[in-house]
Short mmCIF file of N, CA and C in Angstrom, two decimals:
data_model
loop_
_atom_site.label_atom_id
_atom_site.label_comp_id
_atom_site.label_asym_id
_atom_site.label_seq_id
_atom_site.Cartn_x
_atom_site.Cartn_y
_atom_site.Cartn_z
N MET A 24 108.11 83.66 146.18
CA MET A 24 107.93 83.91 144.76
C MET A 24 108.51 85.28 144.40
N LYS A 25 109.23 85.33 143.31
CA LYS A 25 109.83 86.58 142.86
C LYS A 25 108.79 87.48 142.22
N ASN A 26 109.05 88.78 142.26
CA ASN A 26 108.18 89.74 141.59
C ASN A 26 108.57 89.86 140.13
N ILE A 27 107.59 89.84 139.27
CA ILE A 27 107.83 90.03 137.85
C ILE A 27 108.26 91.48 137.63
N PRO A 28 109.36 91.70 136.91
CA PRO A 28 109.79 93.08 136.66
C PRO A 28 108.73 93.85 135.85
N LEU A 29 108.29 94.98 136.38
CA LEU A 29 107.29 95.81 135.71
C LEU A 29 107.92 97.07 135.11
N ASP A 30 109.14 97.42 135.54
CA ASP A 30 109.78 98.66 135.14
C ASP A 30 111.15 98.39 134.53
N PHE A 31 111.49 99.15 133.50
CA PHE A 31 112.79 99.07 132.84
C PHE A 31 113.33 100.48 132.72
N PRO A 32 114.62 100.72 133.03
CA PRO A 32 115.18 102.05 132.84
C PRO A 32 115.13 102.45 131.36
N ILE A 33 114.77 103.70 131.09
CA ILE A 33 114.73 104.22 129.72
C ILE A 33 115.42 105.58 129.70
N LYS A 34 115.62 106.15 128.53
CA LYS A 34 116.36 107.40 128.44
C LYS A 34 115.83 108.29 127.31
N PHE A 35 115.46 109.51 127.66
CA PHE A 35 115.21 110.55 126.66
C PHE A 35 116.58 111.10 126.31
N TYR A 36 116.94 111.06 125.04
CA TYR A 36 118.28 111.47 124.70
C TYR A 36 118.33 112.62 123.70
N ASN A 37 117.20 113.12 123.28
CA ASN A 37 117.22 114.24 122.36
C ASN A 37 115.98 115.08 122.55
N PHE A 38 116.18 116.32 122.90
CA PHE A 38 115.08 117.26 123.00
C PHE A 38 115.19 118.15 121.78
N SER A 39 114.33 117.95 120.85
CA SER A 39 114.39 118.64 119.57
C SER A 39 113.92 120.09 119.71
N GLU A 40 114.48 120.91 118.89
CA GLU A 40 113.97 122.27 118.78
C GLU A 40 112.74 122.27 117.87
N GLU A 41 112.50 121.12 117.26
CA GLU A 41 111.36 121.00 116.35
C GLU A 41 110.06 121.00 117.13
N LYS A 42 109.24 121.96 116.85
CA LYS A 42 107.94 122.03 117.49
C LYS A 42 106.90 121.39 116.58
N VAL A 43 106.05 120.58 117.19
CA VAL A 43 104.94 119.99 116.45
C VAL A 43 103.93 121.10 116.16
N ASN A 44 103.75 121.94 117.18
CA ASN A 44 102.96 123.17 117.06
C ASN A 44 103.44 124.09 118.19
N GLU A 45 102.72 125.13 118.48
CA GLU A 45 103.18 126.09 119.50
C GLU A 45 103.16 125.54 120.92
N THR A 46 102.48 124.43 121.15
CA THR A 46 102.37 123.90 122.51
C THR A 46 103.07 122.56 122.71
N ILE A 47 103.52 121.93 121.64
CA ILE A 47 104.09 120.58 121.72
C ILE A 47 105.48 120.56 121.08
N THR A 48 106.45 119.95 121.79
CA THR A 48 107.81 119.82 121.30
C THR A 48 108.16 118.34 121.18
N LYS A 49 108.90 118.01 120.14
CA LYS A 49 109.29 116.62 119.89
C LYS A 49 110.56 116.27 120.67
N ALA A 50 110.62 115.05 121.19
CA ALA A 50 111.82 114.50 121.83
C ALA A 50 112.00 113.08 121.33
N ARG A 51 113.14 112.50 121.63
CA ARG A 51 113.45 111.13 121.20
C ARG A 51 113.71 110.30 122.44
N LEU A 52 113.26 109.04 122.41
CA LEU A 52 113.32 108.18 123.59
C LEU A 52 113.95 106.83 123.25
N ARG A 53 114.92 106.43 124.07
CA ARG A 53 115.55 105.11 123.99
C ARG A 53 114.83 104.26 125.04
N ILE A 54 114.11 103.20 124.60
CA ILE A 54 113.18 102.52 125.51
C ILE A 54 113.71 101.22 126.10
N PHE A 55 114.02 100.23 125.27
CA PHE A 55 114.46 98.93 125.79
C PHE A 55 115.36 98.25 124.77
N TYR A 56 116.02 97.20 125.23
CA TYR A 56 116.83 96.37 124.33
C TYR A 56 116.42 94.92 124.52
N LYS A 57 116.70 94.11 123.51
CA LYS A 57 116.36 92.69 123.57
C LYS A 57 117.38 91.94 124.41
N GLY A 58 116.96 90.77 124.90
CA GLY A 58 117.84 89.94 125.70
C GLY A 58 117.64 90.20 127.17
N LEU A 59 118.66 89.85 127.97
CA LEU A 59 118.60 90.00 129.42
C LEU A 59 118.77 91.47 129.79
N ASN A 60 117.81 92.01 130.53
CA ASN A 60 117.86 93.40 130.99
C ASN A 60 118.34 93.46 132.43
N ARG A 61 118.76 94.64 132.84
CA ARG A 61 119.32 94.85 134.18
C ARG A 61 118.35 94.51 135.30
N ASN A 62 117.06 94.54 135.03
CA ASN A 62 116.07 94.28 136.07
C ASN A 62 115.68 92.80 136.18
N GLY A 63 116.33 91.93 135.39
CA GLY A 63 116.02 90.50 135.44
C GLY A 63 114.96 90.08 134.44
N GLY A 64 114.48 91.00 133.64
CA GLY A 64 113.53 90.66 132.58
C GLY A 64 114.26 90.25 131.31
N TYR A 65 113.65 89.34 130.56
CA TYR A 65 114.25 88.87 129.31
C TYR A 65 113.28 89.15 128.17
N ILE A 66 113.76 89.90 127.16
CA ILE A 66 112.93 90.31 126.03
C ILE A 66 113.39 89.58 124.78
N THR A 67 112.52 88.74 124.25
CA THR A 67 112.80 88.01 123.01
C THR A 67 112.46 88.88 121.80
N ASP A 68 112.89 88.44 120.62
CA ASP A 68 112.54 89.15 119.38
C ASP A 68 111.03 89.21 119.21
N ASP A 69 110.36 88.09 119.44
CA ASP A 69 108.91 88.02 119.25
C ASP A 69 108.19 88.95 120.22
N PHE A 70 108.60 88.92 121.49
CA PHE A 70 107.96 89.80 122.47
C PHE A 70 108.24 91.27 122.16
N ALA A 71 109.45 91.58 121.72
CA ALA A 71 109.79 92.97 121.39
C ALA A 71 108.83 93.51 120.34
N GLU A 72 108.56 92.74 119.32
CA GLU A 72 107.64 93.18 118.26
C GLU A 72 106.23 93.40 118.80
N LYS A 73 105.77 92.51 119.66
CA LYS A 73 104.44 92.66 120.27
C LYS A 73 104.38 93.93 121.13
N LEU A 74 105.44 94.17 121.91
CA LEU A 74 105.47 95.33 122.80
C LEU A 74 105.51 96.63 122.00
N ILE A 75 106.32 96.66 120.95
CA ILE A 75 106.43 97.85 120.10
C ILE A 75 105.07 98.21 119.52
N ALA A 76 104.26 97.22 119.21
CA ALA A 76 102.93 97.47 118.64
C ALA A 76 102.03 98.22 119.61
N THR A 77 102.36 98.22 120.92
CA THR A 77 101.53 98.92 121.91
C THR A 77 102.04 100.33 122.20
N LEU A 78 103.08 100.77 121.51
CA LEU A 78 103.65 102.11 121.74
C LEU A 78 102.73 103.28 121.40
N PRO A 79 102.01 103.26 120.27
CA PRO A 79 101.21 104.44 119.93
C PRO A 79 100.26 104.85 121.07
N TYR A 80 100.34 106.12 121.41
CA TYR A 80 99.50 106.76 122.42
C TYR A 80 99.87 106.41 123.86
N ALA A 81 101.00 105.71 124.07
CA ALA A 81 101.47 105.48 125.43
C ALA A 81 101.81 106.84 126.04
N PRO A 82 101.40 107.09 127.28
CA PRO A 82 101.65 108.40 127.88
C PRO A 82 103.06 108.54 128.45
N VAL A 83 103.61 109.74 128.37
CA VAL A 83 104.80 110.13 129.11
C VAL A 83 104.24 110.77 130.37
N LYS A 84 104.47 110.14 131.53
CA LYS A 84 103.82 110.62 132.74
C LYS A 84 104.84 110.86 133.85
N GLY A 85 104.43 111.64 134.83
CA GLY A 85 105.35 111.93 135.92
C GLY A 85 104.65 112.57 137.10
N ILE A 86 105.36 112.55 138.21
CA ILE A 86 104.92 113.22 139.44
C ILE A 86 105.98 114.28 139.73
N TYR A 87 105.59 115.54 139.69
CA TYR A 87 106.53 116.65 139.86
C TYR A 87 106.26 117.33 141.19
N GLU A 88 107.29 117.32 142.05
CA GLU A 88 107.19 117.95 143.37
C GLU A 88 108.51 118.64 143.70
N GLU A 89 108.44 119.82 144.25
CA GLU A 89 109.61 120.53 144.75
C GLU A 89 110.76 120.59 143.75
N ASN A 90 110.48 121.02 142.54
CA ASN A 90 111.49 121.26 141.51
C ASN A 90 112.12 120.03 140.88
N ASP A 91 111.50 118.85 141.02
CA ASP A 91 111.99 117.67 140.31
C ASP A 91 110.88 116.63 140.23
N PHE A 92 111.06 115.70 139.33
CA PHE A 92 110.15 114.56 139.24
C PHE A 92 110.53 113.57 140.32
N THR A 93 109.58 112.77 140.77
CA THR A 93 109.84 111.89 141.90
C THR A 93 109.92 110.42 141.50
N ASP A 94 108.86 109.65 141.70
CA ASP A 94 108.90 108.21 141.49
C ASP A 94 107.66 107.75 140.72
N HIS A 95 107.37 106.46 140.81
CA HIS A 95 106.21 105.89 140.11
C HIS A 95 104.88 106.20 140.81
N GLY A 96 104.93 106.49 142.08
CA GLY A 96 103.70 106.65 142.85
C GLY A 96 103.22 105.28 143.32
N GLU A 97 102.47 105.27 144.40
CA GLU A 97 102.03 104.00 144.98
C GLU A 97 101.16 103.18 144.05
N ALA A 98 100.17 103.79 143.45
CA ALA A 98 99.24 103.06 142.59
C ALA A 98 99.54 103.22 141.11
N ARG A 99 100.62 103.93 140.79
CA ARG A 99 100.99 104.22 139.41
C ARG A 99 99.91 105.00 138.66
N GLU A 100 99.02 105.58 139.41
CA GLU A 100 97.93 106.37 138.81
C GLU A 100 98.08 107.84 139.17
N GLU A 101 99.16 108.19 139.85
CA GLU A 101 99.36 109.55 140.32
C GLU A 101 100.09 110.37 139.27
N GLY A 102 100.09 111.68 139.44
CA GLY A 102 100.83 112.55 138.56
C GLY A 102 100.01 113.01 137.37
N ARG A 103 100.72 113.43 136.34
CA ARG A 103 100.04 113.93 135.15
C ARG A 103 100.74 113.42 133.90
N ILE A 104 100.03 113.55 132.81
CA ILE A 104 100.58 113.15 131.52
C ILE A 104 101.26 114.37 130.90
N TYR A 105 102.56 114.25 130.66
CA TYR A 105 103.37 115.34 130.12
C TYR A 105 103.58 115.22 128.62
N GLY A 106 103.12 114.13 128.07
CA GLY A 106 103.30 113.94 126.64
C GLY A 106 102.74 112.60 126.23
N ILE A 107 103.02 112.24 124.97
CA ILE A 107 102.46 111.01 124.42
C ILE A 107 103.33 110.52 123.27
N VAL A 108 103.32 109.22 123.07
CA VAL A 108 103.92 108.66 121.87
C VAL A 108 102.90 108.82 120.75
N PRO A 109 103.25 109.52 119.67
CA PRO A 109 102.27 109.73 118.60
C PRO A 109 102.00 108.45 117.81
N LYS A 110 100.94 108.47 117.03
CA LYS A 110 100.61 107.32 116.19
C LYS A 110 101.75 107.01 115.23
N ASP A 111 102.32 108.04 114.61
CA ASP A 111 103.47 107.89 113.73
C ASP A 111 104.71 108.19 114.58
N TYR A 112 105.24 107.19 115.23
CA TYR A 112 106.25 107.39 116.26
C TYR A 112 107.69 107.25 115.79
N ASN A 113 107.91 107.08 114.48
CA ASN A 113 109.25 107.08 113.90
C ASN A 113 110.16 106.07 114.61
N PHE A 114 109.73 104.82 114.64
CA PHE A 114 110.45 103.77 115.36
C PHE A 114 111.70 103.33 114.61
N THR A 115 112.79 103.13 115.36
CA THR A 115 114.02 102.55 114.83
C THR A 115 114.73 101.77 115.93
N TRP A 116 115.60 100.85 115.52
CA TRP A 116 116.54 100.20 116.44
C TRP A 116 117.84 100.97 116.32
N GLU A 117 118.39 101.46 117.45
CA GLU A 117 119.60 102.27 117.43
C GLU A 117 120.61 101.75 118.44
N LYS A 118 121.87 101.68 118.01
CA LYS A 118 122.94 101.23 118.91
C LYS A 118 123.39 102.37 119.80
N HIS A 119 123.67 102.01 121.07
CA HIS A 119 124.12 102.99 122.06
C HIS A 119 125.09 102.31 123.02
N LYS A 120 126.20 102.97 123.30
CA LYS A 120 127.14 102.47 124.30
C LYS A 120 126.70 102.95 125.67
N ASP A 121 126.35 102.01 126.54
CA ASP A 121 125.87 102.34 127.88
C ASP A 121 127.03 102.65 128.83
N ASP A 122 126.69 103.15 130.01
CA ASP A 122 127.69 103.53 131.01
C ASP A 122 128.57 102.36 131.43
N ASP A 123 128.06 101.12 131.29
CA ASP A 123 128.85 99.94 131.65
C ASP A 123 129.81 99.52 130.54
N GLY A 124 129.87 100.30 129.44
CA GLY A 124 130.78 100.02 128.34
C GLY A 124 130.23 99.07 127.28
N VAL A 125 129.03 98.53 127.51
CA VAL A 125 128.42 97.59 126.56
C VAL A 125 127.56 98.37 125.56
N THR A 126 127.72 98.03 124.28
CA THR A 126 126.88 98.62 123.24
C THR A 126 125.66 97.73 123.05
N ARG A 127 124.49 98.34 123.18
CA ARG A 127 123.23 97.61 123.05
C ARG A 127 122.39 98.28 121.96
N GLU A 128 121.52 97.50 121.34
CA GLU A 128 120.63 98.05 120.33
C GLU A 128 119.26 98.29 120.96
N TYR A 129 118.86 99.56 121.00
CA TYR A 129 117.64 99.97 121.70
C TYR A 129 116.49 100.24 120.74
N ALA A 130 115.28 99.92 121.21
CA ALA A 130 114.06 100.35 120.55
C ALA A 130 113.91 101.83 120.84
N CYS A 131 113.76 102.66 119.80
CA CYS A 131 113.70 104.11 119.97
C CYS A 131 112.50 104.68 119.21
N CYS A 132 111.95 105.76 119.75
CA CYS A 132 110.81 106.39 119.09
C CYS A 132 110.75 107.87 119.45
N ASP A 133 109.93 108.59 118.68
CA ASP A 133 109.65 109.99 118.99
C ASP A 133 108.53 110.07 120.01
N VAL A 134 108.55 111.12 120.80
CA VAL A 134 107.45 111.43 121.71
C VAL A 134 107.14 112.91 121.57
N TYR A 135 105.92 113.28 121.90
CA TYR A 135 105.51 114.67 121.90
C TYR A 135 105.30 115.09 123.35
N LEU A 136 105.97 116.19 123.75
CA LEU A 136 105.88 116.70 125.11
C LEU A 136 105.09 118.00 125.12
N TYR A 137 104.20 118.14 126.10
CA TYR A 137 103.33 119.31 126.23
C TYR A 137 104.09 120.44 126.94
N THR A 138 105.03 121.05 126.24
CA THR A 138 105.93 122.02 126.85
C THR A 138 105.29 123.38 127.12
N ALA A 139 104.23 123.73 126.44
CA ALA A 139 103.57 125.01 126.74
C ALA A 139 102.57 124.84 127.88
N LEU A 140 101.97 123.69 127.97
CA LEU A 140 100.98 123.42 129.02
C LEU A 140 101.66 123.26 130.38
N TYR A 141 102.79 122.54 130.41
CA TYR A 141 103.51 122.29 131.65
C TYR A 141 104.97 122.69 131.45
N THR A 142 105.40 123.75 132.08
CA THR A 142 106.78 124.22 131.89
C THR A 142 107.80 123.17 132.32
N GLU A 143 107.47 122.34 133.32
CA GLU A 143 108.41 121.31 133.78
C GLU A 143 108.63 120.24 132.72
N ALA A 144 107.77 120.15 131.71
CA ALA A 144 107.96 119.19 130.62
C ALA A 144 109.26 119.46 129.87
N LYS A 145 109.73 120.70 129.92
CA LYS A 145 111.00 121.05 129.29
C LYS A 145 112.19 120.44 130.03
N GLU A 146 111.98 119.99 131.26
CA GLU A 146 113.04 119.39 132.08
C GLU A 146 113.14 117.88 131.92
N ILE A 147 112.25 117.27 131.18
CA ILE A 147 112.17 115.81 131.11
C ILE A 147 113.42 115.18 130.50
N VAL A 148 113.92 115.73 129.39
CA VAL A 148 115.09 115.15 128.74
C VAL A 148 116.29 115.29 129.67
N GLY A 149 117.00 114.17 129.89
CA GLY A 149 118.15 114.16 130.79
C GLY A 149 117.84 113.63 132.17
N LYS A 150 116.55 113.47 132.50
CA LYS A 150 116.16 112.91 133.79
C LYS A 150 116.13 111.38 133.71
N SER A 151 116.07 110.73 134.87
CA SER A 151 115.87 109.28 134.90
C SER A 151 114.44 108.97 134.49
N HIS A 152 114.26 107.84 133.84
CA HIS A 152 112.94 107.43 133.36
C HIS A 152 112.78 105.93 133.50
N SER A 153 111.56 105.46 133.35
CA SER A 153 111.29 104.04 133.43
C SER A 153 110.13 103.66 132.51
N MET A 154 110.32 102.59 131.78
CA MET A 154 109.26 102.01 130.97
C MET A 154 108.39 101.18 131.91
N GLU A 155 107.09 101.43 131.93
CA GLU A 155 106.19 100.67 132.80
C GLU A 155 105.30 99.76 131.97
N LEU A 156 105.23 98.50 132.38
CA LEU A 156 104.33 97.55 131.74
C LEU A 156 103.03 97.46 132.53
N TYR A 157 101.94 97.24 131.81
CA TYR A 157 100.62 97.15 132.42
C TYR A 157 100.44 95.73 132.96
N LYS A 158 100.46 95.60 134.29
CA LYS A 158 100.50 94.30 134.97
C LYS A 158 99.44 93.30 134.48
N PRO A 159 98.17 93.70 134.29
CA PRO A 159 97.18 92.70 133.84
C PRO A 159 97.47 92.10 132.46
N THR A 160 98.33 92.73 131.67
CA THR A 160 98.62 92.21 130.33
C THR A 160 99.86 91.33 130.28
N ILE A 161 100.59 91.22 131.38
CA ILE A 161 101.87 90.50 131.37
C ILE A 161 101.65 88.99 131.42
N LYS A 162 102.31 88.33 130.47
CA LYS A 162 102.37 86.86 130.45
C LYS A 162 103.81 86.47 130.18
N GLY A 163 104.18 85.33 130.71
CA GLY A 163 105.54 84.84 130.53
C GLY A 163 105.83 83.79 131.58
N ALA A 164 107.12 83.50 131.76
CA ALA A 164 107.50 82.48 132.73
C ALA A 164 108.93 82.74 133.21
N TRP A 165 109.19 82.29 134.44
CA TRP A 165 110.54 82.33 134.97
C TRP A 165 111.33 81.18 134.35
N ARG A 166 112.59 81.44 134.01
CA ARG A 166 113.46 80.38 133.52
C ARG A 166 114.89 80.70 133.92
N VAL A 167 115.76 79.70 133.85
CA VAL A 167 117.16 79.89 134.19
C VAL A 167 117.94 80.07 132.90
N LEU A 168 118.72 81.16 132.86
CA LEU A 168 119.55 81.50 131.71
C LEU A 168 120.96 81.76 132.21
N ASN A 169 121.91 80.94 131.79
CA ASN A 169 123.31 81.07 132.23
C ASN A 169 123.41 81.14 133.76
N GLY A 170 122.64 80.29 134.44
CA GLY A 170 122.68 80.20 135.89
C GLY A 170 121.92 81.28 136.62
N GLN A 171 121.25 82.16 135.89
CA GLN A 171 120.50 83.26 136.51
C GLN A 171 119.02 83.08 136.21
N GLU A 172 118.19 83.26 137.25
CA GLU A 172 116.75 83.18 137.04
C GLU A 172 116.26 84.50 136.45
N VAL A 173 115.56 84.41 135.31
CA VAL A 173 115.06 85.59 134.61
C VAL A 173 113.58 85.38 134.28
N TYR A 174 112.88 86.49 134.08
CA TYR A 174 111.49 86.41 133.65
C TYR A 174 111.44 86.69 132.16
N GLU A 175 111.00 85.67 131.39
CA GLU A 175 110.89 85.82 129.94
C GLU A 175 109.45 86.17 129.58
N TYR A 176 109.28 87.35 129.02
CA TYR A 176 107.96 87.86 128.66
C TYR A 176 107.49 87.23 127.35
N THR A 177 106.19 86.95 127.28
CA THR A 177 105.59 86.54 126.01
C THR A 177 104.50 87.53 125.57
N GLU A 178 103.92 88.25 126.53
CA GLU A 178 102.87 89.24 126.25
C GLU A 178 102.99 90.38 127.26
N ALA A 179 102.66 91.58 126.84
CA ALA A 179 102.53 92.75 127.73
C ALA A 179 102.27 93.97 126.87
N SER A 180 101.77 95.01 127.52
CA SER A 180 101.61 96.29 126.83
C SER A 180 102.11 97.40 127.75
N PHE A 181 102.37 98.54 127.14
CA PHE A 181 102.85 99.68 127.91
C PHE A 181 101.75 100.27 128.77
N LEU A 182 102.10 100.59 130.03
CA LEU A 182 101.24 101.41 130.88
C LEU A 182 101.64 102.86 130.70
N GLY A 183 102.94 103.11 130.64
CA GLY A 183 103.42 104.47 130.47
C GLY A 183 104.92 104.52 130.43
N LEU A 184 105.42 105.70 130.16
CA LEU A 184 106.85 106.00 130.15
C LEU A 184 107.03 107.05 131.25
N GLN A 185 107.48 106.60 132.42
CA GLN A 185 107.48 107.39 133.64
C GLN A 185 108.75 108.21 133.80
N VAL A 186 108.60 109.51 134.06
CA VAL A 186 109.74 110.38 134.37
C VAL A 186 110.03 110.24 135.86
N LEU A 187 111.27 109.93 136.21
CA LEU A 187 111.62 109.71 137.61
C LEU A 187 112.45 110.84 138.21
N GLY A 188 113.14 111.59 137.43
CA GLY A 188 113.91 112.70 137.96
C GLY A 188 115.29 112.29 138.45
N ASP A 189 115.92 113.21 139.19
CA ASP A 189 117.28 112.98 139.68
C ASP A 189 117.24 112.22 140.99
#
């Protein structure tokens, strides 16, 4: 049996000079796109809307060791929360040309990073990241699409937006 994809690559692409207050700085995050994703997950229009509804208060989390962020951690409960998606997250669909030359339309939102509390939070933009889904909330089914087996989601919520580092 195949493993259901729980992680999707994501990208912080703008670290704003705009401070929410003296301890929090705003950044912008490119999260996911609809259709077939690189990890074998398939996101429909309906599922995308359901998933977006779970964005408010999703944590930006990471494990920081030896001058860089590391991985997801064994239980996905390790590390610390470096920020959060605010209630008013300024959601938009934005087109972006990826490294493979394909232009995709991404779900994008603002996040607040705790840059005064954790100095390494200033390093988050430009690092590798991953959207994590909360396994107990995932529903869907495997299906064949253009000869490839994919997992089509019908339900899920965010566990976090994980900083992975270099």
